[in-house]
Coordinates of C-alpha atoms in Angstrom, one line a residue:
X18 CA 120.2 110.7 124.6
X19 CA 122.5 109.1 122.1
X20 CA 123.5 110.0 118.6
X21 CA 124.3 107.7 115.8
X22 CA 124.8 107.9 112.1
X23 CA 121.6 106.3 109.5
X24 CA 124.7 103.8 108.6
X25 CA 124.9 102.4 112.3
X26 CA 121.1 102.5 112.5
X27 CA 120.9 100.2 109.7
X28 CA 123.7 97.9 111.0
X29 CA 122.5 97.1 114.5
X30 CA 118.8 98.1 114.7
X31 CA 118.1 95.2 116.6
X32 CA 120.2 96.4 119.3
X33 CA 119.5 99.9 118.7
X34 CA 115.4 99.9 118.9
X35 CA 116.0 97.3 121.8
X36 CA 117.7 99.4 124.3
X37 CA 115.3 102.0 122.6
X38 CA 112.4 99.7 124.3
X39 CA 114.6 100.0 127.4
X40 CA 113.5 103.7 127.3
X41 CA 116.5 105.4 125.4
X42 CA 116.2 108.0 123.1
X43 CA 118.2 107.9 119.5
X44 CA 119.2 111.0 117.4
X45 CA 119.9 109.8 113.9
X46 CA 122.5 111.9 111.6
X47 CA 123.0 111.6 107.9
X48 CA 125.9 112.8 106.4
X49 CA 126.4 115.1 110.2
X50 CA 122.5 116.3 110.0
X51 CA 120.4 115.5 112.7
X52 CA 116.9 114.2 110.3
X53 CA 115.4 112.0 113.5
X54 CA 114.4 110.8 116.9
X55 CA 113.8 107.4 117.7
X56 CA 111.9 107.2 121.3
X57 CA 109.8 104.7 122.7
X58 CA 106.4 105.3 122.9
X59 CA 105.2 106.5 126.4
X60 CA 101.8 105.2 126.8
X61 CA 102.8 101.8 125.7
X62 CA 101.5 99.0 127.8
X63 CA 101.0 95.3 128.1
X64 CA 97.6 94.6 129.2
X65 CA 94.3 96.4 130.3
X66 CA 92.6 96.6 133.6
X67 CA 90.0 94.9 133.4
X68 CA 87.5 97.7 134.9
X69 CA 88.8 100.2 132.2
X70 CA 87.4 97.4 129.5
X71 CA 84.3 97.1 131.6
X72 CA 84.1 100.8 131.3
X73 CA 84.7 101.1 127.9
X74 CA 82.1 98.2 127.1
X75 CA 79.6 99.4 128.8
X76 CA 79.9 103.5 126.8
X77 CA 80.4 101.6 123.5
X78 CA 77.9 102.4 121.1
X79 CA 75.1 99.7 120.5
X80 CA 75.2 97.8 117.3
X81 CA 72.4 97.0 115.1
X82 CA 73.6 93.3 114.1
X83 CA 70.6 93.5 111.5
X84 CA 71.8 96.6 109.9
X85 CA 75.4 95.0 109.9
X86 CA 74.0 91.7 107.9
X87 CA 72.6 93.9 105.6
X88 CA 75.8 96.1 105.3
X89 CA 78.0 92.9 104.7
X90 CA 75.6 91.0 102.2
X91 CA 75.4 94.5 100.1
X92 CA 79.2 94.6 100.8
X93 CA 80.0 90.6 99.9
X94 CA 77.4 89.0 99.0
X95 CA 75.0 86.7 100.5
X96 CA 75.0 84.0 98.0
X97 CA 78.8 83.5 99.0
X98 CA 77.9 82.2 102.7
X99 CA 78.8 79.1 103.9
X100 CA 76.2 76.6 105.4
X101 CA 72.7 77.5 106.9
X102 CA 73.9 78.8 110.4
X103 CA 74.4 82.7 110.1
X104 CA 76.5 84.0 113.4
X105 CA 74.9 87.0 112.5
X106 CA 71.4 86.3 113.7
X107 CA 70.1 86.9 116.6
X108 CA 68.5 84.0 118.7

């Protein structure tokens, strides 16, 4: 863990937040106070299995696409759409 001042945060954050990608941890001090931590986030990650998103897609609640037309012309408008062809309805 390293400690630096708000002034050198502000000067080289770049640097600062990309060794703190790296997995270090920051302590920032203002005027000799320790006020924060800056540590990456743990359960970052880059992509998703793809049987987790199975999973997940298949315990997602339904959706009523009817009920959500009706939601969105209360909500915008219908006289606003754009051509005949509604991506909303089902065929």
């Amino acid at each position: 863990m390293k400690t630096i001042t708000q002034r050198e945060l502000a000067a080289r954050s770049k640097a600062v937040l990309d060794e703190v990608e790296a997995g270090e941890v920051y302590r920032i001090t203002r005027n000799g106070t320790e006020i924060a931590e800056v540590r990456p986030i743990s359960a970052r990650r880059r992509f998703v299995p793809v049987a987790e998103l199975q999973r997940k897609w298949r315990t997602a609640p339904k959706v009523d696409s009817a009920e959500m037309r009706r939601e969105a012309d209360e909500f915008f408008g219908s006289e606003d759409r754009v051509g005949d062809d509604d991506p909303w309805e089902q065929r």
